[in-house]
Every structure is written in structure tokens, then in C-alpha cells.
Coordinates of C-alpha atoms and ligand atoms in Angstrom, one line a residue:
M23 CA -66.0 56.2 -28.0
S24 CA -68.6 58.5 -29.5
D25 CA -69.6 58.8 -33.2
H26 CA -67.8 62.2 -33.3
G27 CA -64.4 60.7 -33.0
K28 CA -64.1 61.5 -29.3
A29 CA -63.6 59.2 -26.4
K30 CA -65.1 60.0 -23.0
L31 CA -63.3 59.3 -19.7
Q32 CA -64.7 59.8 -16.3
I33 CA -62.2 60.1 -13.4
D34 CA -63.0 61.2 -9.9
G35 CA -66.4 62.4 -11.1
K36 CA -64.8 64.6 -13.7
D37 CA -65.6 64.1 -17.4
L38 CA -62.9 64.4 -20.0
E39 CA -63.4 64.3 -23.7
L40 CA -60.4 62.8 -25.5
P41 CA -59.7 63.3 -29.2
V42 CA -59.4 60.2 -31.3
T43 CA -56.7 59.8 -34.0
V44 CA -57.4 57.4 -36.8
G45 CA -54.5 56.2 -38.9
S46 CA -54.5 55.7 -42.7
E47 CA -55.2 51.9 -42.2
G48 CA -58.0 52.7 -39.7
E49 CA -56.0 52.1 -36.5
V50 CA -57.6 54.0 -33.6
G51 CA -55.7 55.9 -31.0
V52 CA -57.2 57.7 -28.0
D53 CA -55.1 60.9 -27.6
I54 CA -54.5 61.2 -23.9
S55 CA -52.1 64.2 -24.1
R56 CA -54.5 66.4 -22.0
L57 CA -55.1 63.7 -19.4
R58 CA -52.5 64.7 -16.8
P59 CA -52.7 68.4 -17.2
E60 CA -56.5 68.3 -16.8
T61 CA -56.9 65.5 -14.2
G62 CA -53.5 64.8 -12.6
A63 CA -53.8 61.1 -13.6
I64 CA -51.6 59.2 -16.0
T65 CA -52.1 55.9 -17.8
L66 CA -50.4 52.8 -16.6
D67 CA -49.3 50.4 -19.4
P68 CA -46.2 48.3 -18.4
S69 CA -44.3 47.1 -21.4
L70 CA -46.3 49.7 -23.4
A71 CA -48.4 47.0 -25.1
N72 CA -51.3 49.4 -25.5
T73 CA -49.4 52.6 -26.0
G74 CA -48.8 54.4 -29.3
A75 CA -45.8 56.5 -28.6
C76 CA -45.9 58.4 -31.9
E77 CA -47.6 58.7 -35.3
S78 CA -45.4 57.1 -37.9
A79 CA -45.6 56.9 -41.7
I80 CA -42.9 54.3 -42.2
T81 CA -44.1 50.8 -41.6
Y82 CA -47.5 49.2 -41.2
I83 CA -48.1 45.9 -39.4
D84 CA -51.5 44.1 -39.1
G85 CA -50.5 41.4 -36.6
E86 CA -53.9 39.6 -36.8
K87 CA -53.7 39.3 -40.6
G88 CA -49.9 38.8 -40.8
I89 CA -49.4 41.9 -43.0
L90 CA -46.1 43.9 -43.1
R91 CA -45.6 46.8 -45.4
Y92 CA -42.8 49.4 -45.7
R93 CA -44.1 52.7 -46.9
G94 CA -47.1 50.9 -48.4
Y95 CA -45.2 48.2 -50.2
D96 CA -45.8 44.6 -49.2
I97 CA -42.8 42.8 -47.7
S98 CA -43.1 39.9 -50.1
D99 CA -42.9 42.2 -53.1
L100 CA -39.9 44.0 -51.7
A101 CA -38.2 40.7 -50.8
M102 CA -38.8 39.3 -54.3
H103 CA -38.0 42.4 -56.4
A104 CA -36.0 45.0 -54.5
S105 CA -32.4 45.4 -53.7
F106 CA -31.4 46.3 -50.1
P107 CA -30.1 49.7 -51.0
E108 CA -33.4 50.5 -52.8
V109 CA -35.2 49.5 -49.5
C110 CA -32.8 51.8 -47.6
H111 CA -33.8 54.6 -49.9
L112 CA -37.5 53.8 -49.5
L113 CA -37.4 53.7 -45.8
I114 CA -35.2 56.8 -45.2
Y115 CA -36.4 59.1 -48.0
G116 CA -40.0 57.8 -48.2
R117 CA -40.0 56.6 -51.8
L118 CA -38.3 54.1 -54.1
P119 CA -35.4 55.7 -56.0
T120 CA -35.6 56.6 -59.7
R121 CA -32.9 54.9 -61.8
P122 CA -30.4 57.9 -61.6
E123 CA -31.2 58.3 -57.9
R124 CA -30.5 54.6 -57.4
E125 CA -27.2 54.8 -59.1
G126 CA -26.2 57.9 -57.2
F127 CA -27.2 56.3 -53.9
R128 CA -25.3 53.1 -54.6
T129 CA -22.2 55.1 -55.5
R130 CA -22.3 57.1 -52.3
L131 CA -22.8 53.9 -50.3
T132 CA -19.8 52.4 -51.9
R133 CA -17.5 55.5 -51.7
H134 CA -18.1 56.0 -48.0
S135 CA -17.3 52.3 -47.1
L136 CA -13.8 52.9 -45.7
V137 CA -13.5 53.7 -41.9
H138 CA -10.9 56.1 -40.6
E139 CA -7.6 54.2 -40.3
D140 CA -7.3 55.2 -36.6
M141 CA -10.4 53.2 -35.8
K142 CA -8.5 50.0 -36.6
K143 CA -6.6 50.5 -33.4
F144 CA -9.9 50.1 -31.4
F145 CA -10.3 46.6 -32.8
E146 CA -6.9 45.7 -31.4
G147 CA -8.1 46.5 -27.9
F148 CA -10.9 43.9 -27.8
P149 CA -10.1 40.4 -26.7
P150 CA -10.5 37.7 -29.4
S151 CA -13.6 36.4 -27.6
A152 CA -15.4 39.7 -27.7
H153 CA -19.0 39.3 -29.1
P154 CA -19.3 41.1 -32.4
M155 CA -22.4 43.0 -31.1
V156 CA -20.3 44.8 -28.5
I157 CA -17.8 45.7 -31.1
L158 CA -20.4 47.0 -33.5
S159 CA -22.2 49.1 -30.8
A160 CA -18.9 50.6 -29.6
M161 CA -17.6 51.3 -33.1
I162 CA -20.9 52.9 -34.3
A163 CA -20.8 55.2 -31.2
S164 CA -17.1 55.9 -32.0
L165 CA -18.0 57.2 -35.4
S166 CA -19.1 60.3 -33.5
A167 CA -15.5 61.0 -32.6
F168 CA -14.4 61.0 -36.3
Y169 CA -17.3 62.5 -38.2
P170 CA -18.7 65.8 -36.9
E171 CA -22.1 65.8 -35.3
E172 CA -24.8 66.7 -37.9
D173 CA -26.5 70.1 -37.9
T174 CA -27.8 71.0 -41.3
E175 CA -29.9 68.8 -43.6
E176 CA -26.8 68.1 -45.7
E177 CA -24.7 67.1 -42.7
I178 CA -27.4 64.8 -41.5
D179 CA -27.7 63.2 -44.9
L180 CA -23.9 62.7 -45.2
N181 CA -23.8 61.0 -41.8
I182 CA -26.7 58.7 -42.8
I183 CA -24.7 57.6 -45.8
R184 CA -21.6 57.2 -43.8
L185 CA -23.4 55.1 -41.2
L186 CA -25.0 52.8 -43.8
A187 CA -21.8 52.4 -45.7
K188 CA -19.4 52.0 -42.8
A189 CA -21.5 49.7 -40.6
K190 CA -21.0 46.8 -42.9
T191 CA -17.2 47.4 -42.9
L192 CA -17.2 47.6 -39.1
A193 CA -19.3 44.4 -38.9
A194 CA -16.9 42.5 -41.3
F195 CA -13.8 43.8 -39.5
S196 CA -15.2 42.5 -36.2
Y197 CA -15.5 39.1 -37.7
K198 CA -12.0 39.1 -39.1
K199 CA -10.7 40.2 -35.8
S200 CA -12.5 37.3 -34.0
I201 CA -10.9 34.8 -36.3
G202 CA -7.5 36.5 -36.3
Q203 CA -7.4 37.3 -40.0
P204 CA -6.3 40.6 -41.6
F205 CA -9.0 43.1 -42.5
I206 CA -10.1 43.1 -46.1
Y207 CA -10.8 46.6 -47.5
P208 CA -13.9 47.5 -49.4
R209 CA -13.6 48.2 -53.1
N210 CA -15.2 51.0 -55.2
D211 CA -16.0 48.6 -58.0
R212 CA -18.2 46.4 -55.8
T213 CA -21.8 46.9 -54.7
Y214 CA -23.0 47.2 -51.1
L215 CA -23.7 43.4 -50.7
E216 CA -20.6 42.3 -52.7
N217 CA -18.4 44.5 -50.5
F218 CA -19.8 43.0 -47.3
L219 CA -19.2 39.5 -48.5
L220 CA -15.8 40.3 -49.8
M221 CA -14.8 41.9 -46.5
M222 CA -16.2 38.9 -44.6
F223 CA -14.9 36.0 -46.7
A224 CA -12.0 37.1 -48.9
V225 CA -8.4 36.4 -47.8
P226 CA -5.4 38.5 -49.0
A227 CA -3.9 37.8 -52.3
E228 CA -6.6 35.3 -53.4
P229 CA -9.3 36.1 -55.8
Y230 CA -12.8 36.2 -54.4
D231 CA -15.9 35.6 -56.5
V232 CA -19.2 36.5 -54.9
D233 CA -21.6 33.5 -55.0
Q234 CA -24.8 34.8 -56.5
T235 CA -27.0 32.5 -54.4
V236 CA -25.4 33.8 -51.2
R237 CA -25.7 37.4 -52.5
S238 CA -29.3 37.1 -53.2
A239 CA -30.1 35.3 -49.9
L240 CA -28.3 38.1 -48.1
N241 CA -30.3 40.7 -50.0
K242 CA -33.5 39.0 -48.9
L243 CA -32.5 38.7 -45.3
L244 CA -31.5 42.3 -45.0
I245 CA -34.7 43.5 -46.6
L246 CA -36.8 41.4 -44.3
H247 CA -35.1 42.9 -41.2
A248 CA -35.1 46.5 -42.5
D249 CA -37.9 47.8 -40.3
H250 CA -40.6 46.7 -37.9
E251 CA -42.1 49.9 -36.5
Q252 CA -42.0 50.5 -32.7
N253 CA -40.0 47.5 -31.5
C254 CA -37.6 47.6 -28.5
S255 CA -34.5 48.8 -30.4
T256 CA -36.4 51.3 -32.6
T257 CA -38.1 52.7 -29.6
T258 CA -34.7 53.0 -28.0
V259 CA -33.3 54.9 -31.1
R260 CA -36.3 57.3 -31.1
T261 CA -36.0 57.8 -27.3
V262 CA -32.2 58.5 -27.4
G263 CA -32.6 60.7 -30.4
S264 CA -35.5 62.6 -28.8
G265 CA -32.9 63.9 -26.3
G266 CA -31.0 65.4 -29.1
A267 CA -28.2 62.7 -29.3
S268 CA -26.4 62.4 -32.6
L269 CA -27.3 59.8 -35.2
F270 CA -24.3 57.6 -34.4
A271 CA -25.0 57.7 -30.6
S272 CA -28.7 56.9 -31.1
I273 CA -28.1 54.0 -33.4
S274 CA -25.4 52.6 -31.2
A275 CA -28.0 52.5 -28.4
G276 CA -30.3 50.7 -30.8
V277 CA -27.6 48.0 -31.5
S278 CA -27.3 47.4 -27.8
A279 CA -31.1 47.2 -27.4
L280 CA -31.3 44.7 -30.2
W281 CA -28.8 42.3 -28.6
G282 CA -31.1 40.8 -26.1
P283 CA -32.4 37.2 -26.7
L284 CA -36.1 38.3 -26.6
H285 CA -35.3 40.7 -29.5
G286 CA -32.6 40.4 -32.2
G287 CA -30.5 38.0 -30.1
A288 CA -33.2 35.4 -30.7
N289 CA -31.6 34.3 -34.0
Q290 CA -28.4 33.1 -32.2
A291 CA -30.5 31.6 -29.4
V292 CA -32.6 29.6 -32.0
I293 CA -29.6 27.9 -33.5
E294 CA -28.2 27.1 -30.0
M295 CA -31.6 25.7 -29.1
L296 CA -31.9 23.6 -32.3
E297 CA -28.4 22.3 -31.7
Q298 CA -29.3 21.3 -28.1
I299 CA -32.4 19.5 -29.3
R300 CA -30.4 17.7 -31.9
Q301 CA -27.8 16.6 -29.4
D302 CA -30.5 15.5 -27.0
G303 CA -32.1 13.0 -29.5
S304 CA -34.6 15.3 -31.3
D305 CA -37.4 14.8 -28.9
F306 CA -39.5 17.7 -30.0
Q307 CA -42.4 17.0 -27.7
K308 CA -40.1 17.1 -24.7
Y309 CA -39.1 20.7 -25.5
V310 CA -42.6 21.8 -26.3
D311 CA -43.7 20.3 -23.0
L312 CA -40.8 22.1 -21.2
T313 CA -42.2 25.5 -22.3
K314 CA -45.5 24.6 -20.5
S315 CA -43.9 23.4 -17.3
K316 CA -44.4 25.7 -14.3
D317 CA -40.9 24.7 -13.1
S318 CA -39.1 25.8 -16.2
D319 CA -38.6 29.2 -17.8
F320 CA -37.7 27.6 -21.1
K321 CA -39.3 29.2 -24.2
L322 CA -39.2 28.1 -27.8
M323 CA -36.8 30.7 -29.2
G324 CA -38.0 32.1 -32.5
F325 CA -41.6 31.6 -31.5
G326 CA -44.2 34.2 -30.5
H327 CA -44.4 37.9 -31.1
R328 CA -45.9 40.9 -29.3
V329 CA -47.7 42.1 -32.5
Y330 CA -48.2 39.0 -34.7
K331 CA -51.0 36.8 -33.6
N332 CA -50.8 35.0 -36.9
F333 CA -47.8 33.8 -39.1
D334 CA -45.0 36.4 -39.2
P335 CA -44.9 37.0 -43.0
R336 CA -41.1 37.3 -42.7
A337 CA -40.9 33.7 -41.3
R338 CA -42.9 32.4 -44.2
I339 CA -40.6 33.9 -46.7
L340 CA -37.5 32.7 -44.9
K341 CA -38.8 29.2 -44.5
E342 CA -39.2 28.9 -48.3
A343 CA -35.9 30.7 -48.9
A344 CA -34.1 28.2 -46.5
D345 CA -35.2 25.3 -48.6
E346 CA -34.2 26.9 -51.9
V347 CA -30.9 28.3 -50.7
L348 CA -29.7 25.2 -49.0
D349 CA -30.6 23.2 -52.0
K350 CA -28.8 25.6 -54.4
L351 CA -25.7 25.7 -52.2
G352 CA -25.8 21.9 -51.8
V353 CA -25.8 22.3 -48.0
D354 CA -27.4 19.6 -45.9
D355 CA -28.0 21.1 -42.5
P356 CA -29.8 18.8 -40.1
L357 CA -31.0 21.9 -38.1
L358 CA -33.3 22.8 -41.0
E359 CA -35.2 19.5 -40.6
I360 CA -35.2 19.9 -36.8
A361 CA -36.6 23.4 -37.1
K362 CA -39.4 22.2 -39.4
Q363 CA -40.4 19.3 -37.2
L364 CA -40.3 21.4 -34.1
E365 CA -42.6 23.9 -35.8
E366 CA -45.0 21.2 -36.7
V367 CA -45.1 19.8 -33.2
A368 CA -45.5 23.2 -31.6
L369 CA -48.2 24.4 -34.0
A370 CA -50.3 21.3 -33.3
D371 CA -50.1 21.9 -29.5
S372 CA -53.0 23.6 -27.8
Y373 CA -50.7 25.7 -25.7
F374 CA -49.3 27.4 -28.8
V375 CA -52.7 27.4 -30.6
E376 CA -54.4 29.1 -27.7
R377 CA -51.7 31.7 -27.3
K378 CA -51.4 32.2 -31.1
L379 CA -47.6 31.6 -31.0
Y380 CA -46.1 31.2 -34.5
P381 CA -42.5 31.1 -35.8
N382 CA -41.1 34.6 -36.1
V383 CA -38.4 36.1 -38.3
D384 CA -35.7 34.6 -36.2
F385 CA -36.8 31.0 -36.5
Y386 CA -35.4 30.3 -40.0
S387 CA -32.9 33.1 -40.5
G388 CA -30.1 31.4 -38.6
V389 CA -30.3 28.3 -40.8
L390 CA -29.8 30.6 -43.8
Y391 CA -26.9 32.5 -42.2
R392 CA -25.2 29.2 -41.4
A393 CA -25.6 28.0 -45.0
M394 CA -24.0 31.2 -46.1
G395 CA -21.0 30.6 -43.9
I396 CA -21.8 33.3 -41.3
P397 CA -20.9 32.2 -37.8
T398 CA -23.6 32.0 -35.1
D399 CA -22.3 34.9 -33.0
M400 CA -22.5 37.2 -36.1
F401 CA -26.3 36.5 -36.6
T402 CA -27.5 39.5 -34.5
V403 CA -25.0 41.7 -36.2
M404 CA -26.6 40.7 -39.5
F405 CA -30.0 41.7 -38.0
A406 CA -28.5 45.0 -37.0
L407 CA -27.1 45.7 -40.5
G408 CA -30.6 45.0 -41.9
R409 CA -32.3 47.1 -39.3
L410 CA -30.1 50.2 -39.9
P411 CA -32.3 51.9 -42.5
G412 CA -35.4 51.4 -40.2
W413 CA -33.6 52.9 -37.2
I414 CA -32.3 55.8 -39.3
A415 CA -35.8 56.5 -40.8
H416 CA -37.3 56.5 -37.3
W417 CA -34.5 58.7 -35.9
L418 CA -35.3 61.2 -38.7
E419 CA -39.0 61.0 -38.3
Q420 CA -38.8 61.6 -34.5
R421 CA -36.4 64.5 -35.0
N422 CA -38.6 66.2 -37.7
A423 CA -42.0 65.4 -36.1
P424 CA -44.0 68.7 -35.6
G425 CA -43.9 69.7 -31.9
A426 CA -41.5 66.8 -31.1
R427 CA -40.5 66.8 -27.4
I428 CA -38.1 64.7 -25.4
I429 CA -39.5 61.2 -24.7
R430 CA -40.0 61.1 -20.9
P431 CA -42.7 58.7 -19.5
R432 CA -44.2 59.0 -16.1
Q433 CA -44.5 56.4 -13.4
I434 CA -46.7 55.4 -10.5
Y435 CA -44.4 55.6 -7.5
T436 CA -44.7 52.6 -5.1
G437 CA -41.8 53.2 -2.8
E438 CA -41.5 54.6 0.8
T439 CA -43.4 57.8 1.6
A440 CA -41.5 60.7 3.2
R441 CA -39.5 59.6 6.3
P442 CA -37.0 61.5 8.6
W443 CA -33.3 61.1 8.3
E444 CA -31.9 58.5 10.7
P445 CA -28.5 59.2 12.2
L446 CA -26.0 56.3 11.8
D447 CA -26.2 55.0 15.4
E448 CA -30.0 54.9 15.4
R449 CA -30.4 52.7 12.2
Ligands
CMC12 N1 -42.4 29.8 -26.1 C1 -43.3 29.4 -25.2 N2 -44.2 30.3 -24.7 C2 -44.3 31.5 -25.1 C3 -43.3 32.0 -26.1 C4 -42.4 31.1 -26.5 N3 -41.5 31.5 -27.5 N4 -43.6 33.3 -26.3 C5 -44.6 33.6 -25.6 N5 -45.1 32.6 -24.8 C6 -46.2 32.5 -23.9 C7 -45.9 33.3 -22.6 O1 -45.3 32.5 -21.6 C8 -47.3 33.8 -22.3 O2 -47.9 32.7 -21.7 P1 -49.0 33.0 -20.4 O3 -50.1 33.7 -21.1 O4 -49.4 31.6 -20.0 O5 -48.3 33.7 -19.4 C9 -47.9 34.0 -23.6 O6 -47.3 33.2 -24.5 C10 -47.9 35.5 -24.1 O7 -46.5 35.8 -24.2 P2 -45.8 37.1 -23.6 O8 -44.5 36.8 -23.0 O9 -46.8 37.9 -22.8 O10 -45.6 37.9 -25.0 P3 -44.8 39.2 -25.2 O11 -45.5 40.0 -26.2 O12 -44.6 39.9 -23.9 O13 -43.4 38.7 -25.7 C11 -41.8 37.8 -27.2 C12 -43.1 38.5 -27.1 C13 -41.3 37.8 -28.6 C14 -40.7 38.5 -26.3 C15 -42.0 36.3 -26.7 O14 -42.9 35.7 -27.5 C16 -40.7 35.5 -26.6 O15 -40.0 35.6 -25.6 N6 -40.3 34.8 -27.7 C17 -39.1 34.1 -27.8 C18 -38.0 35.0 -28.2 C19 -38.0 35.4 -29.6 O16 -38.2 34.6 -30.5 N7 -37.9 36.7 -29.9 C20 -37.8 37.3 -31.2 C21 -39.0 38.2 -31.5 S1 -39.2 38.5 -33.3 C22 -37.8 39.4 -33.7 C23 -37.7 40.8 -33.1 O17 -38.5 41.6 -33.6 O18 -36.9 41.1 -32.3

């Protein structure tokens, strides 16, 4: 790279000067948009680990230092002081709301909580064993059938509010369906978080008081999951949205992308792994050794991250919160102790040290969800509820980016070269 902010590339004897973009935190990107038109070559970056697919003003991560900020605010400040709806406002509109804006936003999030009554019929069609992630993804896509596709700024904004407000209703309904209980409707005198807990845990004709420890733990969990820049599901949302798909269709694709165990599905996988270790006599070294064995593809779920090569700041906050919340709720979960001991053994092991593998956000979140009474197969749905404002912010940013084009990568073809058609009898 030269002093003048240009990078030089030589390919097949041809020199190309590439502009360099520097972000507000000093991150450097070599702009290769003229590479193919001028040389015919493309870059090859499987898994996109070195590729910046966009410029973004939403979330900043420094993986080496373990920093995470939404719109400039440190994640620990937000987790300690903000409410989840405030963070939704921050991510989507770019700034924290004023007091009147916060009240107006909260009211809209509450008023739009009901889903069209006809959508209840969809729930009936799923078998009781259906994973709540498939229901959530299908239901969010189905919102497109009930609420017209957005065109103007106002319509887009209304659909954003609808999505934020209704997703929690759909999530809670999917849980009620799985346990065979009647749906509980949201109420206009309850806040966003209270309504979610009410719809999850209340039963008809019985009063339901929201436990403030549970409410505040939920607030923290949702905030910590609210955005994480260009991860697998967010990239999916931006990609689907770049083709002009509606908000609901794009976010539904994001929910599906999140489901995998290497991504949001890891929180469920962590609890299953901790349970397996517990039942197997809590031999932590055995499982750490298993990750190193060439004959096994076992990984410590909830460990490692593409970007963090240091502690994931979200995991630090959740580890502390797990102690505090379990204590306050009087829950004694052996899996918390197992998680802590496993972390200690792994972090002392050279395999994990050399590869800079630390606990990520999913390592302690499951223990908290369990203490709050949320069943294991709902964990990834909780992640999705938290991630909604981030997906929405990225969908909007992609849509409004100057000169935005459809996302369409290239490839290096490695298949057969041209060959003649072979008649059936000659094959
Ligand atoms: N346990 C054991 N070894 C691991 C682990 C792990 N959890 N994660 C990575 N490694 C090893 C990996 O085998 C590789 O070793 P080697 O260099 O000898 O081949 C090395 O560390 C680098 O890993 P990688 O697979 O190249 O890293 P990646 O950036 O492609 O994958 C990851 C990142 C998160 C998918 C991976 O660390 C992983 O599978 N972790 C477990 C699943 C998990 O917890 N996912 C949640 C991620 S955080 C929430 C979210 O944003 O979705």
C-alpha cells in the first residue's frame, strides 16, 4: 500500500492502482471494484474471511481487543443502562430516542403486538414436535401475506414496527403450541418485555406477575444479541434484501440462517453438550482432548469466533449475569458450574491458547435462559428476537446505500470443460 492511500496490484504484467478505504476506526479496505473490469481477474476468498462486502455505520467490533459497539456505544454501557426498545431505536434509526420518542416507540411496539387472527390457523398445521425456529421463520415470511409490501418510507417504517412487535407474539405462540396450551394475547398496558413473558408463561384465568429479575435478565440478553455486523444471518438478510425482497421475506431468511449450530443454534448445542458432559461424569479434559483428536469432529460448542481473538465481551457480561440471576432466582443449576470448569480447563490448554479460542456469547446464555424457565429448543428463537433490530438496520442500510446493487459474487469454475452431447446408448 502506498502513502497516498492506494494499493498496487500487478497481475499478468499489468499494474493496477486500487483505492483504499479507511473506516472511522482506522480499518483499511482495499477497494477491488475495478479489478474484474480492468484485468478480468477476481479475488478468491472462501468463507469471505477477508472480504468487506459493504461499508456500514451500525456496529463496530475489534476482535483483537474484544470491543463491541452499537452506533458508537459500548456494549457494556448499553447492557447496563439501556432498555431493549431503546437499543432497537438506536440500531434502526441511528440514535438513542429522546424521552417523547421513546414513549411513542414503546406505544407503537405494544399496539402492533397482535397478529392477524387467521395466522393462528397456521400454527395448527404444525406437528407438536416442530422446532420453534421453523415456525418463526415460516410465520415471519407469512406476515408478507397479511401486511402489504412496503414502498414508501412510511410503509417501510410501519412494517418495521409490525415485525418487531409481532415477532415476540409469534415466538411465544410457537412455544404455547409446542406445550399444547392456549395462546395468551398481548396487552396494551404491558411493555415489550412484559408482554413477551406474559404470552410465554401466563395461563388463562390466572394472574401473572412479571418477575423483575427475569425481566431484567431478558432485557440484557436481547441487547447483547441485537447486532453483530456482517455475521452469517445478517449477510443473508442483506443479500436477500439486495434482490429487492420485502422486509418480512428477508428477515425470515435471516432466521433460517441463524438456526445452524455454528451460528445462533450454538446456544441450544451448548446446553446439550454440558448435559452430556454432566451425565458422562464431568470429565472436562476428556472433552477438551476430544476436540483435538484427528478422529473426532467434536468441537466445544460456545467456543471460538471468526472475529474475536480475545474474550467475546458479551460472554463476559453473561457469565457475570448468570451468577447474579441464578442467585437472585434461587436456582441451583449444575450446568453453570460445569460450564465454568470446562472454560477453565479449555483456557489452560495450549490448543485453545494457540488458536485464541474463548467462550462466545452462546456459552453462558443458555444457562440464563434455563434459569428463566425458557426451554432449550426456544434458545435460538430468543437469539432471533434479540437480533431482529440488527437485521432490520442492515436491511435498511443495504437498501439505502448509494449505488446499491444486487449482491452477486463470482466464482472460480472447476468443473468439466466443454464436451459434446452423448446420446443415451453411447454413455
Ligand atoms: N472447539 C474446538 N476447536 C475449535 C473450535 C471449537 N469450538 N472453534 C474453532 N476451533 C479450531 C478449528 O478446528 C481450527 O483449528 P485448526 O486451525 O487446527 O484447523 C481453528 O480453531 C480455527 O477455527 P475455524 O473453524 O477456522 O474458525 P472459523 O472462524 O471458521 O469458525 C466458529 C468460527 C464460531 C464457527 C467456530 O469457532 C465454531 O464452530 N465454534 C463452535 C460453534 C459456536 O459456538 N458458534 C457460535 C458462534 S458466536 C454466536 C454467533 O455469532 O453466531
